[in-house]
Amino acid sequence: MIASVLPTYARAPVSFERGEGVRLFTDDGEAYLDMGAGIAVNALGHAHPHLVDALTEQAHKLWHTSNLYGIPGQERLARRLTETTFADTVFFCNSGAEALECAIKMARRYHWSRGEPGRYRVVTFEGAFHGRTLATIAAGGQEKYIEGFGPAVEGFDQVPFADVDAVRAAIGEETAGVLLEPIQGEGGIREVPHAVLRALRALCDELGVLLILDEVQTGVGRTGRLFAHEWAGVTPDIMAIAKAIGGGFPMGACLATETAASGMTAGSHGTTFGGNPLAMAVGNAVLDVVLEDGFLDRVRHMGTLFAQRLARLKDEHPAIVEEVRGQGLMLGLKCKVANTEVAGACLAENLLTVGAGDNVVRLLPPLIIDETEMAEAMDRLDRALSRLDAVHAPAPAIGDD
């Protein structure tokens, strides 16, 4: 008999009743240290007082009016995002996949509005993950997500990861844009070199196509800058964000320059729930904290400590950990044993992690994690890896004492 909840998830055998900071608690009070943060969603941890206050205050005033009317919270959040980024305009939606859908449609519409309706294709990278809608699984190009849902949405050309020459070769008269994540999350915490990002920016300018960034996972402070592309000193034409901007409340956004958004006229795109007053109250509250003086400096400091301690664990457990990857508080362990084994051993130590492609375990703690909590996480991870060392230790040779 099928489960009453559609069984599309391979869930861990645990559920939680409440959260506080970087910890989650089961209904019998057992505490877990959350190093996954809902896959980089709970950027400010669980039940952050400022977010709780903002959502509670808004809930007592107004939940929903639809986008048929003005929504002051949208206007405030859009103004703050445009003042702090490359963007001139923002469209609010409910998720990362919807933000990517908007970005893809915007790129096509830009060329259409300029008299080039044949430019609709988008170049993407191998290993990418852009969401679970029909268009975004086609953009990601991973067979495990496309299988059984064909025919795939047409219009995406995938090239090897971070290969600028391949991107140049793939761009033709039908190309509208190039879409990539500055750091692939689900793809295994694979960072696009900054020189490659700069080369792609120049290539897009040279060939008249749009540079579209997927910062759904890397955005809103995760790498120690407000957005990951800032490290490379380039700006996109269009950018999709979600996850952390809602701090746990479902929301996404598509940011763009005025030029890139020039085709998006009234009636060309829309949403029922996107940008409703509840989401906007939380989004503004998240920015209140992330934009505080020193917040991102602290994320960078904690990211450096985190990477150093993971490197030490890699040296201490060479049979289990092959490589430490990532930036800021978006790090990953490429494993020599199955990453599911490592995640399972961490769960046995009440440490929550997230699996990824390329046999990687992701570590994405709330950005508010402190040094004591990080030390505790490293102790738990060390015990988990030691447990696996014992399981995978080579058998002694015959004749050994």
mmCIF file of N, CA and C in Angstrom, residues 74-158:
data_model
loop_
_atom_site.group_PDB
_atom_site.id
_atom_site.type_symbol
_atom_site.label_atom_id
_atom_site.label_comp_id
_atom_site.label_asym_id
_atom_site.label_seq_id
_atom_site.Cartn_x
_atom_site.Cartn_y
_atom_site.Cartn_z
ATOM 1 N N GLN A 74 7.094 43.957 -0.255
ATOM 2 C CA GLN A 74 7.825 43.640 -1.495
ATOM 3 C C GLN A 74 8.669 44.816 -1.928
ATOM 4 N N GLU A 75 8.041 45.983 -1.911
ATOM 5 C CA GLU A 75 8.754 47.173 -2.392
ATOM 6 C C GLU A 75 9.980 47.446 -1.524
ATOM 7 N N ARG A 76 9.826 47.255 -0.205
ATOM 8 C CA ARG A 76 10.972 47.492 0.693
ATOM 9 C C ARG A 76 12.076 46.472 0.463
ATOM 10 N N LEU A 77 11.712 45.180 0.361
ATOM 11 C CA LEU A 77 12.731 44.146 0.178
ATOM 12 C C LEU A 77 13.404 44.284 -1.184
ATOM 13 N N ALA A 78 12.628 44.575 -2.218
ATOM 14 C CA ALA A 78 13.217 44.766 -3.548
ATOM 15 C C ALA A 78 14.182 45.950 -3.541
ATOM 16 N N ARG A 79 13.790 47.029 -2.872
ATOM 17 C CA ARG A 79 14.678 48.195 -2.817
ATOM 18 C C ARG A 79 15.984 47.848 -2.103
ATOM 19 N N ARG A 80 15.887 47.084 -1.017
ATOM 20 C CA ARG A 80 17.105 46.724 -0.270
ATOM 21 C C ARG A 80 17.993 45.788 -1.080
ATOM 22 N N LEU A 81 17.381 44.857 -1.822
ATOM 23 C CA LEU A 81 18.173 43.936 -2.643
ATOM 24 C C LEU A 81 18.839 44.659 -3.808
ATOM 25 N N THR A 82 18.126 45.598 -4.417
ATOM 26 C CA THR A 82 18.731 46.318 -5.541
ATOM 27 C C THR A 82 19.814 47.284 -5.059
ATOM 28 N N GLU A 83 19.645 47.811 -3.852
ATOM 29 C CA GLU A 83 20.663 48.730 -3.321
ATOM 30 C C GLU A 83 21.954 48.006 -2.954
ATOM 31 N N THR A 84 21.865 46.704 -2.700
ATOM 32 C CA THR A 84 23.048 45.969 -2.235
ATOM 33 C C THR A 84 23.604 45.006 -3.278
ATOM 34 N N THR A 85 23.029 44.985 -4.478
ATOM 35 C CA THR A 85 23.508 44.061 -5.510
ATOM 36 C C THR A 85 23.620 44.781 -6.854
ATOM 37 N N PHE A 86 23.937 44.007 -7.877
ATOM 38 C CA PHE A 86 24.023 44.496 -9.261
ATOM 39 C C PHE A 86 22.655 44.844 -9.828
ATOM 40 N N ALA A 87 21.583 44.319 -9.196
ATOM 41 C CA ALA A 87 20.266 44.280 -9.829
ATOM 42 C C ALA A 87 19.549 45.632 -9.774
ATOM 43 N N ASP A 88 18.645 45.813 -10.749
ATOM 44 C CA ASP A 88 17.779 46.993 -10.784
ATOM 45 C C ASP A 88 16.340 46.644 -10.440
ATOM 46 N N THR A 89 15.999 45.351 -10.509
ATOM 47 C CA THR A 89 14.610 44.950 -10.306
ATOM 48 C C THR A 89 14.553 43.518 -9.776
ATOM 49 N N VAL A 90 13.446 43.177 -9.103
ATOM 50 C CA VAL A 90 13.306 41.876 -8.450
ATOM 51 C C VAL A 90 11.898 41.340 -8.671
ATOM 52 N N PHE A 91 11.808 40.029 -8.972
ATOM 53 C CA PHE A 91 10.512 39.339 -9.004
ATOM 54 C C PHE A 91 10.520 38.322 -7.878
ATOM 55 N N PHE A 92 9.488 38.345 -7.030
ATOM 56 C CA PHE A 92 9.419 37.424 -5.898
ATOM 57 C C PHE A 92 8.529 36.224 -6.230
ATOM 58 N N CYS A 93 8.978 35.041 -5.761
ATOM 59 C CA CYS A 93 8.225 33.807 -5.988
ATOM 60 C C CYS A 93 8.340 32.944 -4.734
ATOM 61 N N ASN A 94 8.117 31.635 -4.890
ATOM 62 C CA ASN A 94 8.013 30.774 -3.707
ATOM 63 C C ASN A 94 9.182 29.825 -3.502
ATOM 64 N N SER A 95 10.049 29.654 -4.488
ATOM 65 C CA SER A 95 11.085 28.629 -4.391
ATOM 66 C C SER A 95 12.221 28.932 -5.349
ATOM 67 N N GLY A 96 13.298 28.157 -5.202
ATOM 68 C CA GLY A 96 14.423 28.308 -6.107
ATOM 69 C C GLY A 96 14.076 27.908 -7.528
ATOM 70 N N ALA A 97 13.326 26.815 -7.681
ATOM 71 C CA ALA A 97 12.960 26.366 -9.024
ATOM 72 C C ALA A 97 12.135 27.430 -9.743
ATOM 73 N N GLU A 98 11.214 28.063 -9.022
ATOM 74 C CA GLU A 98 10.422 29.130 -9.643
ATOM 75 C C GLU A 98 11.289 30.332 -9.995
ATOM 76 N N ALA A 99 12.283 30.616 -9.154
ATOM 77 C CA ALA A 99 13.189 31.718 -9.465
ATOM 78 C C ALA A 99 13.984 31.405 -10.732
ATOM 79 N N LEU A 100 14.389 30.136 -10.883
ATOM 80 C CA LEU A 100 15.109 29.736 -12.103
ATOM 81 C C LEU A 100 14.193 29.776 -13.305
ATOM 82 N N GLU A 101 12.944 29.351 -13.154
ATOM 83 C CA GLU A 101 11.996 29.429 -14.262
ATOM 84 C C GLU A 101 11.855 30.871 -14.733
ATOM 85 N N CYS A 102 11.754 31.783 -13.783
ATOM 86 C CA CYS A 102 11.646 33.201 -14.137
ATOM 87 C C CYS A 102 12.902 33.658 -14.878
ATOM 88 N N ALA A 103 14.074 33.214 -14.393
ATOM 89 C CA ALA A 103 15.332 33.626 -15.013
ATOM 90 C C ALA A 103 15.422 33.134 -16.456
ATOM 91 N N ILE A 104 15.028 31.877 -16.674
ATOM 92 C CA ILE A 104 15.085 31.309 -18.034
ATOM 93 C C ILE A 104 14.098 32.025 -18.956
ATOM 94 N N LYS A 105 12.877 32.239 -18.452
ATOM 95 C CA LYS A 105 11.886 32.948 -19.257
ATOM 96 C C LYS A 105 12.351 34.373 -19.567
ATOM 97 N N MET A 106 12.953 35.028 -18.570
ATOM 98 C CA MET A 106 13.418 36.400 -18.765
ATOM 99 C C MET A 106 14.488 36.473 -19.848
ATOM 100 N N ALA A 107 15.409 35.505 -19.849
ATOM 101 C CA ALA A 107 16.475 35.500 -20.853
ATOM 102 C C ALA A 107 15.880 35.330 -22.252
ATOM 103 N N ARG A 108 14.921 34.408 -22.392
ATOM 104 C CA ARG A 108 14.280 34.212 -23.695
ATOM 105 C C ARG A 108 13.526 35.476 -24.113
ATOM 106 N N ARG A 109 12.805 36.043 -23.163
ATOM 107 C CA ARG A 109 11.974 37.208 -23.461
ATOM 108 C C ARG A 109 12.825 38.419 -23.839
ATOM 109 N N TYR A 110 13.995 38.536 -23.224
ATOM 110 C CA TYR A 110 14.910 39.648 -23.545
ATOM 111 C C TYR A 110 15.229 39.639 -25.035
ATOM 112 N N HIS A 111 15.612 38.465 -25.554
ATOM 113 C CA HIS A 111 15.976 38.392 -26.968
ATOM 114 C C HIS A 111 14.737 38.543 -27.857
ATOM 115 N N TRP A 112 13.628 37.955 -27.427
ATOM 116 C CA TRP A 112 12.377 38.088 -28.185
ATOM 117 C C TRP A 112 12.006 39.556 -28.341
ATOM 118 N N SER A 113 12.125 40.313 -27.247
ATOM 119 C CA SER A 113 11.717 41.721 -27.285
ATOM 120 C C SER A 113 12.660 42.559 -28.136
ATOM 121 N N ARG A 114 13.845 42.035 -28.415
ATOM 122 C CA ARG A 114 14.819 42.752 -29.243
ATOM 123 C C ARG A 114 14.793 42.264 -30.684
ATOM 124 N N GLY A 115 13.755 41.487 -31.007
ATOM 125 C CA GLY A 115 13.601 41.039 -32.390
ATOM 126 C C GLY A 115 14.369 39.795 -32.746
ATOM 127 N N GLU A 116 14.785 39.034 -31.734
ATOM 128 C CA GLU A 116 15.517 37.790 -31.983
ATOM 129 C C GLU A 116 14.809 36.621 -31.291
ATOM 130 N N PRO A 117 13.594 36.285 -31.722
ATOM 131 C CA PRO A 117 12.833 35.220 -31.047
ATOM 132 C C PRO A 117 13.483 33.845 -31.171
ATOM 133 N N GLY A 118 14.421 33.693 -32.065
ATOM 134 C CA GLY A 118 15.089 32.397 -32.221
ATOM 135 C C GLY A 118 16.139 32.128 -31.169
ATOM 136 N N ARG A 119 16.447 33.142 -30.359
ATOM 137 C CA ARG A 119 17.423 32.927 -29.280
ATOM 138 C C ARG A 119 16.678 32.453 -28.025
ATOM 139 N N TYR A 120 16.685 31.152 -27.817
ATOM 140 C CA TYR A 120 15.972 30.620 -26.660
ATOM 141 C C TYR A 120 16.774 29.561 -25.906
ATOM 142 N N ARG A 121 17.879 29.127 -26.442
ATOM 143 C CA ARG A 121 18.626 28.053 -25.806
ATOM 144 C C ARG A 121 19.510 28.595 -24.680
ATOM 145 N N VAL A 122 19.785 27.738 -23.694
ATOM 146 C CA VAL A 122 20.624 28.122 -22.561
ATOM 147 C C VAL A 122 21.715 27.070 -22.381
ATOM 148 N N VAL A 123 22.946 27.530 -22.239
ATOM 149 C CA VAL A 123 24.076 26.629 -22.008
ATOM 150 C C VAL A 123 24.216 26.403 -20.498
ATOM 151 N N THR A 124 24.317 25.143 -20.080
ATOM 152 C CA THR A 124 24.472 24.804 -18.659
ATOM 153 C C THR A 124 25.655 23.861 -18.489
ATOM 154 N N PHE A 125 26.025 23.625 -17.216
ATOM 155 C CA PHE A 125 27.206 22.800 -16.918
ATOM 156 C C PHE A 125 26.814 21.405 -16.431
ATOM 157 N N GLU A 126 27.629 20.454 -16.790
ATOM 158 C CA GLU A 126 27.495 19.093 -16.256
ATOM 159 C C GLU A 126 27.583 19.133 -14.722
ATOM 160 N N GLY A 127 26.726 18.350 -14.079
ATOM 161 C CA GLY A 127 26.704 18.304 -12.617
ATOM 162 C C GLY A 127 25.784 19.334 -11.988
ATOM 163 N N ALA A 128 25.154 20.174 -12.812
ATOM 164 C CA ALA A 128 24.326 21.247 -12.263
ATOM 165 C C ALA A 128 23.035 20.707 -11.663
ATOM 166 N N PHE A 129 22.488 21.479 -10.734
ATOM 167 C CA PHE A 129 21.144 21.220 -10.207
ATOM 168 C C PHE A 129 20.441 22.560 -10.102
ATOM 169 N N HIS A 130 19.322 22.688 -10.838
ATOM 170 C CA HIS A 130 18.610 23.965 -10.847
ATOM 171 C C HIS A 130 17.168 23.846 -10.376
ATOM 172 N N GLY A 131 16.763 22.665 -9.881
ATOM 173 C CA GLY A 131 15.411 22.517 -9.372
ATOM 174 C C GLY A 131 14.737 21.277 -9.917
ATOM 175 N N ARG A 132 13.430 21.134 -9.609
ATOM 176 C CA ARG A 132 12.715 19.898 -9.923
ATOM 177 C C ARG A 132 11.541 20.094 -10.874
ATOM 178 N N THR A 133 11.365 21.297 -11.414
ATOM 179 C CA THR A 133 10.312 21.453 -12.416
ATOM 180 C C THR A 133 10.802 20.851 -13.728
ATOM 181 N N LEU A 134 9.898 20.720 -14.705
ATOM 182 C CA LEU A 134 10.288 20.104 -15.966
ATOM 183 C C LEU A 134 11.407 20.886 -16.656
ATOM 184 N N ALA A 135 11.317 22.219 -16.622
ATOM 185 C CA ALA A 135 12.374 23.009 -17.267
ATOM 186 C C ALA A 135 13.676 22.934 -16.497
ATOM 187 N N THR A 136 13.600 22.982 -15.171
ATOM 188 C CA THR A 136 14.855 23.026 -14.416
ATOM 189 C C THR A 136 15.554 21.671 -14.351
ATOM 190 N N ILE A 137 14.810 20.557 -14.440
ATOM 191 C CA ILE A 137 15.528 19.274 -14.522
ATOM 192 C C ILE A 137 16.199 19.148 -15.888
ATOM 193 N N ALA A 138 15.589 19.709 -16.917
ATOM 194 C CA ALA A 138 16.243 19.717 -18.231
ATOM 195 C C ALA A 138 17.480 20.607 -18.204
ATOM 196 N N ALA A 139 17.397 21.743 -17.508
ATOM 197 C CA ALA A 139 18.557 22.626 -17.392
ATOM 198 C C ALA A 139 19.679 21.945 -16.632
ATOM 199 N N GLY A 140 19.338 21.207 -15.563
ATOM 200 C CA GLY A 140 20.353 20.496 -14.795
ATOM 201 C C GLY A 140 20.974 19.361 -15.587
ATOM 202 N N GLY A 141 20.159 18.712 -16.384
ATOM 203 C CA GLY A 141 20.684 17.692 -17.286
ATOM 204 C C GLY A 141 21.074 16.382 -16.649
ATOM 205 N N GLN A 142 20.735 16.175 -15.370
ATOM 206 C CA GLN A 142 21.121 14.923 -14.704
ATOM 207 C C GLN A 142 20.074 13.853 -14.988
ATOM 208 N N GLU A 143 20.528 12.740 -15.520
ATOM 209 C CA GLU A 143 19.625 11.688 -15.956
ATOM 210 C C GLU A 143 18.766 11.170 -14.815
ATOM 211 N N LYS A 144 19.334 11.116 -13.588
ATOM 212 C CA LYS A 144 18.581 10.562 -12.460
ATOM 213 C C LYS A 144 17.337 11.396 -12.146
ATOM 214 N N TYR A 145 17.342 12.664 -12.528
ATOM 215 C CA TYR A 145 16.167 13.499 -12.285
ATOM 216 C C TYR A 145 15.239 13.569 -13.500
ATOM 217 N N ILE A 146 15.798 13.293 -14.690
ATOM 218 C CA ILE A 146 15.009 13.377 -15.925
ATOM 219 C C ILE A 146 14.294 12.070 -16.232
ATOM 220 N N GLU A 147 14.933 10.945 -15.844
ATOM 221 C CA GLU A 147 14.440 9.620 -16.217
ATOM 222 C C GLU A 147 12.954 9.429 -15.864
ATOM 223 N N GLY A 148 12.201 9.051 -16.874
ATOM 224 C CA GLY A 148 10.784 8.781 -16.666
ATOM 225 C C GLY A 148 9.889 9.992 -16.801
ATOM 226 N N PHE A 149 10.484 11.155 -16.969
ATOM 227 C CA PHE A 149 9.693 12.391 -17.067
ATOM 228 C C PHE A 149 9.810 13.032 -18.455
ATOM 229 N N GLY A 150 10.248 12.205 -19.414
ATOM 230 C CA GLY A 150 10.454 12.736 -20.749
ATOM 231 C C GLY A 150 9.163 12.973 -21.508
ATOM 232 N N PRO A 151 9.237 13.614 -22.683
ATOM 233 C CA PRO A 151 10.480 14.147 -23.242
ATOM 234 C C PRO A 151 10.965 15.379 -22.486
ATOM 235 N N ALA A 152 12.295 15.501 -22.389
ATOM 236 C CA ALA A 152 12.865 16.629 -21.666
ATOM 237 C C ALA A 152 12.528 17.939 -22.370
ATOM 238 N N VAL A 153 12.330 18.965 -21.564
ATOM 239 C CA VAL A 153 12.074 20.292 -22.134
ATOM 240 C C VAL A 153 13.249 20.685 -23.024
ATOM 241 N N GLU A 154 12.945 21.104 -24.211
ATOM 242 C CA GLU A 154 13.982 21.399 -25.186
ATOM 243 C C GLU A 154 14.565 22.791 -24.973
ATOM 244 N N GLY A 155 15.855 22.926 -25.297
ATOM 245 C CA GLY A 155 16.432 24.259 -25.247
ATOM 246 C C GLY A 155 17.635 24.404 -24.340
ATOM 247 N N PHE A 156 18.210 23.274 -23.886
ATOM 248 C CA PHE A 156 19.370 23.357 -22.992
ATOM 249 C C PHE A 156 20.535 22.581 -23.591
ATOM 250 N N ASP A 157 21.704 23.177 -23.558
ATOM 251 C CA ASP A 157 22.914 22.556 -24.099
ATOM 252 C C ASP A 157 23.930 22.450 -22.972
ATOM 253 N N GLN A 158 24.250 21.231 -22.597
ATOM 254 C CA GLN A 158 25.129 21.053 -21.444
ATOM 255 C C GLN A 158 26.560 20.803 -21.893
#
